[in-house]
Tab-separated table of C-alpha atoms in Angstrom:
chain	number	residue	atom	x	y	z
A	130	MET	CA	-135.305	282.999	-230.066
A	131	LYS	CA	-133.678	285.565	-227.885
A	132	ILE	CA	-130.640	287.303	-229.360
A	133	SER	CA	-127.998	288.800	-227.096
A	134	VAL	CA	-125.689	291.574	-228.375
A	135	VAL	CA	-122.145	291.324	-227.081
A	136	SER	CA	-119.889	294.360	-227.290
A	137	GLU	CA	-116.679	294.037	-229.387
A	138	ASP	CA	-113.624	292.996	-227.507
A	139	PRO	CA	-111.442	296.130	-227.265
A	140	ARG	CA	-108.293	294.014	-227.635
A	141	GLY	CA	-109.259	293.209	-231.255
A	142	SER	CA	-108.549	296.780	-232.346
A	143	ARG	CA	-104.918	296.523	-231.323
A	144	VAL	CA	-102.361	295.727	-234.014
A	145	PRO	CA	-100.087	293.014	-232.711
A	146	LYS	CA	-96.440	294.071	-232.628
A	147	PRO	CA	-94.153	291.711	-234.600
A	148	THR	CA	-91.668	289.882	-232.466
A	149	HIS	CA	-89.126	288.797	-235.085
A	150	ASP	CA	-87.337	292.160	-234.996
A	151	LEU	CA	-87.173	292.427	-231.236
A	152	ARG	CA	-83.663	292.357	-229.829
A	153	PRO	CA	-83.248	289.458	-227.402
A	154	SER	CA	-82.105	290.242	-223.937
A	155	VAL	CA	-78.423	289.831	-223.228
A	156	ASP	CA	-78.435	286.978	-220.761
A	157	ASP	CA	-76.993	283.487	-220.434
A	158	GLU	CA	-80.106	281.932	-221.948
A	159	ASN	CA	-79.854	283.850	-225.229
A	160	PHE	CA	-76.066	284.128	-225.285
A	161	PRO	CA	-74.601	281.076	-223.582
A	162	CYS	CA	-70.890	280.858	-222.910
A	163	LEU	CA	-68.696	278.880	-225.261
A	164	PRO	CA	-68.362	275.220	-224.264
A	165	ARG	CA	-64.573	275.504	-223.999
A	166	GLN	CA	-61.786	278.037	-224.147
A	167	PRO	CA	-60.771	279.155	-227.667
A	168	VAL	CA	-57.625	277.538	-229.026
A	169	LEU	CA	-55.905	280.880	-229.576
A	170	SER	CA	-56.610	282.393	-226.163
A	171	TYR	CA	-53.488	281.429	-224.221
A	172	ALA	CA	-50.920	284.058	-223.418
A	173	LEU	CA	-48.656	285.178	-226.216
A	174	VAL	CA	-47.716	288.551	-224.838
A	175	SER	CA	-43.959	287.938	-224.671
A	176	LYS	CA	-43.638	286.445	-228.189
A	177	PRO	CA	-43.022	288.487	-231.344
A	178	TRP	CA	-45.756	288.545	-233.967
A	179	LYS	CA	-43.928	286.088	-236.255
A	180	ASP	CA	-43.928	283.478	-233.476
A	181	LYS	CA	-47.564	284.216	-232.687
A	182	ALA	CA	-48.588	283.668	-236.288
A	183	SER	CA	-46.734	280.368	-236.473
A	184	ILE	CA	-48.470	279.169	-233.298
A	185	PHE	CA	-51.883	280.188	-234.650
A	186	TRP	CA	-51.232	278.311	-237.891
A	187	ARG	CA	-49.903	275.221	-236.084
A	188	ASP	CA	-52.838	275.007	-233.691
A	189	ALA	CA	-55.297	275.420	-236.555
A	190	ALA	CA	-53.633	272.705	-238.630
A	191	VAL	CA	-52.948	270.129	-235.908
A	192	LYS	CA	-55.990	268.772	-234.108
A	193	GLN	CA	-55.896	265.803	-231.772
A	194	GLY	CA	-52.584	264.641	-233.196
A	195	ARG	CA	-53.852	264.644	-236.802
A	196	ILE	CA	-52.384	266.950	-239.448
A	197	SER	CA	-54.832	268.753	-241.710
A	198	GLY	CA	-54.927	271.770	-244.000
A	199	PHE	CA	-51.915	273.127	-245.910
A	200	LEU	CA	-49.425	271.091	-243.868
A	201	ARG	CA	-50.835	267.923	-245.373
A	202	PHE	CA	-50.321	269.328	-248.895
A	203	LEU	CA	-46.679	270.131	-248.162
A	204	GLU	CA	-46.075	266.484	-247.247
A	205	LEU	CA	-46.987	265.335	-250.770
A	206	PRO	CA	-44.148	264.529	-253.203
A	207	LEU	CA	-43.012	267.456	-255.345
A	208	GLU	CA	-44.268	265.750	-258.522
A	209	ILE	CA	-47.807	265.606	-257.119
A	210	ARG	CA	-47.672	269.195	-255.877
A	211	GLU	CA	-46.548	270.348	-259.330
A	212	GLN	CA	-49.439	268.465	-260.931
A	213	VAL	CA	-51.860	270.185	-258.537
A	214	PHE	CA	-50.364	273.566	-259.455
A	215	GLU	CA	-50.649	272.766	-263.171
A	216	ASP	CA	-54.289	271.674	-262.879
A	217	ALA	CA	-55.139	274.843	-260.946
A	218	MET	CA	-53.451	277.075	-263.540
A	219	ARG	CA	-55.041	275.225	-266.433
A	220	ALA	CA	-58.487	275.567	-264.865
A	221	GLY	CA	-57.865	279.306	-264.609
A	222	GLY	CA	-56.899	279.565	-268.287
A	223	HIS	CA	-53.292	280.566	-267.592
A	224	LEU	CA	-51.502	277.853	-269.590
A	225	ASP	CA	-50.921	277.109	-273.284
A	226	ARG	CA	-50.997	280.769	-274.275
A	227	ARG	CA	-48.587	283.455	-275.432
A	228	VAL	CA	-47.153	285.924	-272.939
A	229	ASP	CA	-45.590	289.039	-274.454
A	230	VAL	CA	-42.941	289.993	-271.902
A	231	TRP	CA	-42.784	293.589	-273.134
A	232	GLU	CA	-46.443	294.164	-272.244
A	233	PHE	CA	-45.855	293.191	-268.607
A	234	GLN	CA	-42.459	294.604	-267.737
A	235	ASN	CA	-43.749	298.172	-267.472
A	236	CYS	CA	-46.241	297.182	-264.761
A	237	PHE	CA	-45.328	298.571	-261.358
A	238	THR	CA	-44.214	295.263	-259.902
A	239	SER	CA	-40.843	293.785	-259.045
A	240	VAL	CA	-39.129	291.308	-261.345
A	241	GLU	CA	-39.596	288.568	-258.760
A	242	TRP	CA	-43.339	289.178	-258.374
A	243	THR	CA	-44.114	290.176	-261.937
A	244	ALA	CA	-47.695	290.706	-263.092
A	245	TRP	CA	-47.954	287.637	-265.346
A	246	LEU	CA	-47.729	285.157	-262.462
A	247	PRO	CA	-50.999	283.267	-261.783
A	248	ALA	CA	-52.699	283.686	-258.423
A	249	VAL	CA	-51.438	280.343	-257.083
A	250	CYS	CA	-47.852	281.638	-257.302
A	251	TRP	CA	-48.700	284.456	-254.890
A	252	ALA	CA	-49.714	282.151	-252.022
A	253	SER	CA	-46.220	282.191	-250.489
A	254	LYS	CA	-42.556	282.405	-251.432
A	255	LYS	CA	-42.212	278.626	-251.246
A	256	THR	CA	-45.272	278.145	-253.433
A	257	ARG	CA	-43.893	280.602	-255.976
A	258	ILE	CA	-40.594	278.712	-256.171
A	259	GLU	CA	-42.455	275.453	-256.867
A	260	ALA	CA	-45.325	276.747	-259.025
A	261	ALA	CA	-43.492	279.290	-261.198
A	262	PRO	CA	-41.439	276.654	-263.112
A	263	VAL	CA	-44.688	274.817	-263.888
A	264	TYR	CA	-46.092	278.016	-265.356
A	265	ILE	CA	-42.900	278.837	-267.272
A	266	ARG	CA	-42.735	275.533	-269.127
A	267	ASN	CA	-46.400	275.651	-270.186
A	268	VAL	CA	-46.376	279.153	-271.712
A	269	HIS	CA	-45.066	280.464	-275.070
A	270	TRP	CA	-42.827	283.422	-274.245
A	271	VAL	CA	-42.694	286.253	-276.790
A	272	ILE	CA	-39.408	288.193	-276.693
A	273	ARG	CA	-39.595	291.160	-279.071
A	274	ARG	CA	-37.228	293.750	-277.582
A	275	ILE	CA	-33.796	293.732	-275.968
A	276	GLU	CA	-35.399	295.156	-272.808
A	277	ALA	CA	-37.850	292.248	-272.738
A	278	ASN	CA	-34.950	289.817	-273.133
A	279	ARG	CA	-33.163	291.289	-270.121
A	280	TYR	CA	-36.323	291.455	-268.019
A	281	PHE	CA	-37.254	287.839	-268.756
A	282	THR	CA	-33.709	286.678	-267.995
A	283	GLN	CA	-33.795	288.494	-264.645
A	284	PHE	CA	-37.147	286.892	-263.844
A	285	LEU	CA	-35.830	283.387	-264.566
A	286	GLU	CA	-32.814	284.062	-262.345
A	287	THR	CA	-35.039	284.860	-259.338
A	288	ILE	CA	-35.984	281.174	-259.066
A	289	PRO	CA	-33.280	279.273	-257.133
A	290	ASP	CA	-31.163	276.394	-258.431
A	291	ASP	CA	-31.673	277.454	-262.077
A	292	LYS	CA	-35.170	275.945	-261.989
A	293	GLY	CA	-36.538	278.915	-263.897
A	294	ILE	CA	-33.772	278.799	-266.514
A	295	LEU	CA	-34.316	275.075	-267.048
A	296	ALA	CA	-38.124	275.342	-267.198
A	297	ALA	CA	-38.521	277.514	-270.316
A	298	GLN	CA	-39.460	275.292	-273.271
A	299	HIS	CA	-41.190	277.566	-275.822
A	300	MET	CA	-39.809	280.968	-276.895
A	301	CYS	CA	-40.685	283.277	-279.792
A	302	PHE	CA	-38.097	285.872	-280.868
A	303	THR	CA	-40.327	288.022	-283.054
A	304	SER	CA	-37.716	290.772	-283.454
A	305	PHE	CA	-34.719	288.535	-284.029
A	306	HIS	CA	-34.042	290.164	-287.419
A	307	TRP	CA	-33.584	293.618	-285.842
A	308	PHE	CA	-30.323	292.620	-284.143
A	309	PRO	CA	-27.696	295.277	-285.080
A	310	GLY	CA	-24.944	292.725	-285.664
A	311	ILE	CA	-22.137	290.916	-283.841
A	312	GLU	CA	-19.563	293.463	-284.987
A	313	LYS	CA	-21.488	296.243	-283.246
A	314	CYS	CA	-22.841	294.443	-280.157
A	315	GLY	CA	-20.284	291.705	-279.543
A	316	LYS	CA	-22.912	289.050	-278.854
A	317	ASN	CA	-26.499	288.284	-279.751
A	318	SER	CA	-28.619	288.427	-276.582
A	319	ASP	CA	-31.330	286.262	-278.166
A	320	ILE	CA	-28.800	283.530	-278.976
A	321	GLU	CA	-27.403	283.836	-275.445
A	322	LEU	CA	-30.862	283.360	-273.931
A	323	MET	CA	-31.487	280.330	-276.159
A	324	SER	CA	-28.237	278.748	-275.033
A	325	ARG	CA	-28.909	279.367	-271.322
A	326	THR	CA	-32.403	277.869	-271.375
A	327	THR	CA	-31.258	274.306	-271.955
A	328	GLY	CA	-34.820	273.020	-271.585
A	329	LEU	CA	-35.864	274.891	-274.735
A	330	THR	CA	-37.522	272.530	-277.225
A	331	ARG	CA	-39.541	274.784	-279.567
A	332	LEU	CA	-38.325	278.049	-280.996
A	333	LEU	CA	-39.610	280.781	-283.308
A	334	MET	CA	-37.370	283.275	-285.116
A	335	THR	CA	-38.665	286.122	-287.285
A	336	PHE	CA	-36.833	287.319	-290.402
A	337	HIS	CA	-37.865	290.256	-292.578
A	338	MET	CA	-36.803	290.121	-296.233
A	339	GLU	CA	-35.027	293.453	-295.820
A	340	LYS	CA	-32.514	291.846	-293.447
A	341	LEU	CA	-31.614	289.248	-296.062
A	342	THR	CA	-30.459	291.883	-298.568
A	343	LYS	CA	-27.572	294.228	-299.192
A	344	ARG	CA	-26.861	296.946	-301.765
A	345	ALA	CA	-26.136	295.509	-305.191
A	346	PRO	CA	-23.146	296.750	-307.242
A	347	GLU	CA	-23.723	299.928	-309.207
A	348	ASP	CA	-23.531	298.121	-312.540
A	349	SER	CA	-26.331	295.743	-311.508
A	350	ASP	CA	-29.808	295.954	-312.988
A	351	GLN	CA	-31.320	295.641	-309.486
A	352	TYR	CA	-30.921	297.801	-306.381
A	353	TYR	CA	-30.578	294.880	-303.928
A	354	MET	CA	-28.909	291.496	-303.881
A	355	PRO	CA	-29.219	288.657	-301.336
A	356	LYS	CA	-26.610	288.379	-298.606
A	357	SER	CA	-24.663	285.138	-298.609
A	358	VAL	CA	-25.472	282.485	-296.031
A	359	GLN	CA	-22.102	283.031	-294.354
A	360	GLU	CA	-22.741	286.773	-294.122
A	361	LEU	CA	-26.050	286.116	-292.356
A	362	VAL	CA	-24.470	283.547	-290.029
A	363	ASP	CA	-21.647	285.909	-289.057
A	364	PHE	CA	-23.938	288.936	-288.690
A	365	TYR	CA	-26.382	287.219	-286.301
A	366	GLY	CA	-23.888	284.913	-284.585
A	367	LEU	CA	-25.892	281.861	-285.598
A	368	GLN	CA	-22.941	279.579	-284.879
A	369	GLY	CA	-24.076	279.628	-281.239
A	370	ILE	CA	-27.587	278.359	-281.919
A	371	THR	CA	-26.478	274.754	-281.411
A	372	ARG	CA	-25.802	275.554	-277.738
A	373	ALA	CA	-29.571	275.215	-277.396
A	374	ARG	CA	-28.925	271.505	-277.614
A	375	ASN	CA	-32.438	270.305	-276.749
A	376	VAL	CA	-34.250	272.242	-279.481
A	377	GLU	CA	-36.444	269.938	-281.549
A	378	HIS	CA	-38.483	272.341	-283.706
A	379	ILE	CA	-37.693	275.775	-285.156
A	380	HIS	CA	-40.354	277.886	-286.837
A	381	PHE	CA	-38.950	280.549	-289.166
A	382	ASP	CA	-41.466	283.390	-289.365
A	383	GLY	CA	-40.766	285.178	-292.649
A	384	ILE	CA	-42.075	288.677	-293.357
A	385	ILE	CA	-42.527	289.625	-297.002
A	386	GLY	CA	-41.312	293.018	-298.176
A	387	SER	CA	-42.586	293.458	-301.716
A	388	ASN	CA	-40.141	296.274	-302.484
A	389	PHE	CA	-37.155	294.112	-301.568
A	390	GLU	CA	-38.541	291.031	-303.276
A	391	VAL	CA	-39.142	292.831	-306.584
A	392	ASN	CA	-35.928	294.883	-306.662
A	393	CYS	CA	-33.529	292.097	-305.716
A	394	SER	CA	-31.223	290.302	-308.116
A	395	GLY	CA	-31.876	286.930	-306.482
A	396	SER	CA	-34.663	285.053	-304.713
A	397	LEU	CA	-34.855	286.022	-301.048
A	398	LYS	CA	-37.135	283.093	-300.266
A	399	ASP	CA	-34.518	280.725	-301.659
A	400	ARG	CA	-31.835	282.441	-299.576
A	401	MET	CA	-33.959	281.944	-296.456
A	402	ARG	CA	-34.265	278.241	-297.275
A	403	ASP	CA	-30.491	278.070	-297.741
A	404	LEU	CA	-29.996	279.578	-294.284
A	405	ILE	CA	-32.376	277.039	-292.759
A	406	GLU	CA	-30.452	274.197	-294.386
A	407	TRP	CA	-27.226	275.581	-292.921
A	408	ILE	CA	-28.763	275.576	-289.426
A	409	LYS	CA	-30.021	272.006	-289.821
A	410	GLU	CA	-26.603	270.876	-291.040
A	411	GLU	CA	-24.942	272.615	-288.083
A	412	PHE	CA	-27.098	270.600	-285.680
A	413	ARG	CA	-26.168	267.420	-287.535
A	414	ARG	CA	-22.471	268.263	-287.433
A	415	THR	CA	-22.155	269.387	-283.811
A	416	LEU	CA	-24.893	267.446	-282.009
A	417	LYS	CA	-25.542	264.530	-284.360
A	418	LYS	CA	-29.274	265.237	-284.275
A	419	GLU	CA	-32.056	266.143	-286.669
A	420	ILE	CA	-34.366	269.071	-285.983
A	421	GLU	CA	-37.735	269.881	-287.505
A	422	THR	CA	-38.039	273.220	-289.288
A	423	GLU	CA	-40.978	275.183	-290.631
A	424	LEU	CA	-40.954	278.267	-292.850
A	425	THR	CA	-43.998	280.484	-293.297
A	426	TRP	CA	-44.358	283.861	-294.984
A	427	ARG	CA	-46.729	286.656	-294.034
A	428	SER	CA	-47.291	290.251	-295.071
A	429	TYR	CA	-45.854	292.921	-292.844
A	430	MET	CA	-48.254	294.689	-290.476
A	431	TYR	CA	-47.188	297.444	-288.115
A	432	GLY	CA	-47.425	296.502	-284.468
A	433	TYR	CA	-48.162	293.094	-283.013
A	434	THR	CA	-49.142	290.507	-285.613
A	435	SER	CA	-50.718	287.270	-284.476
A	436	TYR	CA	-49.179	284.064	-285.709
A	437	SER	CA	-49.432	280.347	-285.051
A	438	MET	CA	-46.360	278.727	-283.605
A	439	TYR	CA	-47.721	275.223	-284.026
């Protein structure tokens, strides 16, 4: 059999150039024109930017006579919008937690747009007005300084129609016992805040044993003696606590001071229980209602001490 030798095709030695990274030519075939004019292309030269933005938003939301997007949400009843806000905040882990006002007030933000607000409140001013009360009533507010009291009051006042004031339901006054006294200050700012927030239902007040005592007479065997209930009521201005007429539960957070407990001529724990009974009786007398009370004792620890309000 005859064998013929064929020379190698010279084209086989060439390495084919990949085509996937080649830039297509700029022509109508590769870059066809849009099928219609863009919605936002008509002349807006003579209108200020605020009007331009409103037109952009309107054209994007209204298509062929049908309303879509955020406009549709604004048409829902307020109760449904509030439920949507609450579900969004709960999914983000913003609700049912303690917020220490003092930790946030030193952030470089205004009182109106304070740092503790969830992201949904920052969508717009209108959204903030509707969503902030939802957040306020689902958070336990810790007020532990006079500055925090003032800051929180200012924040509540930024929401129109007293919606912020009425929304607060859970407040913890962890420095209530440090009040210098009615005779010195004229009024108790913590009591004033309680009375303004008429939606308040659950309340925590901290008392250190030291604040329940006074110097015993020189002929006494002990250095301290318990203050009378009336002395405590007058010192803290507790007569005004019944102005928080919707309160249902008060937790008294007692702090044990072993030095005061040992060197006192009477039982400070019993005196605290007497004070609680006076407060309960005051609610019965003025409002004809019963309130639930709880008294717990803990050892003193410097700085923030965690506690359970419920």
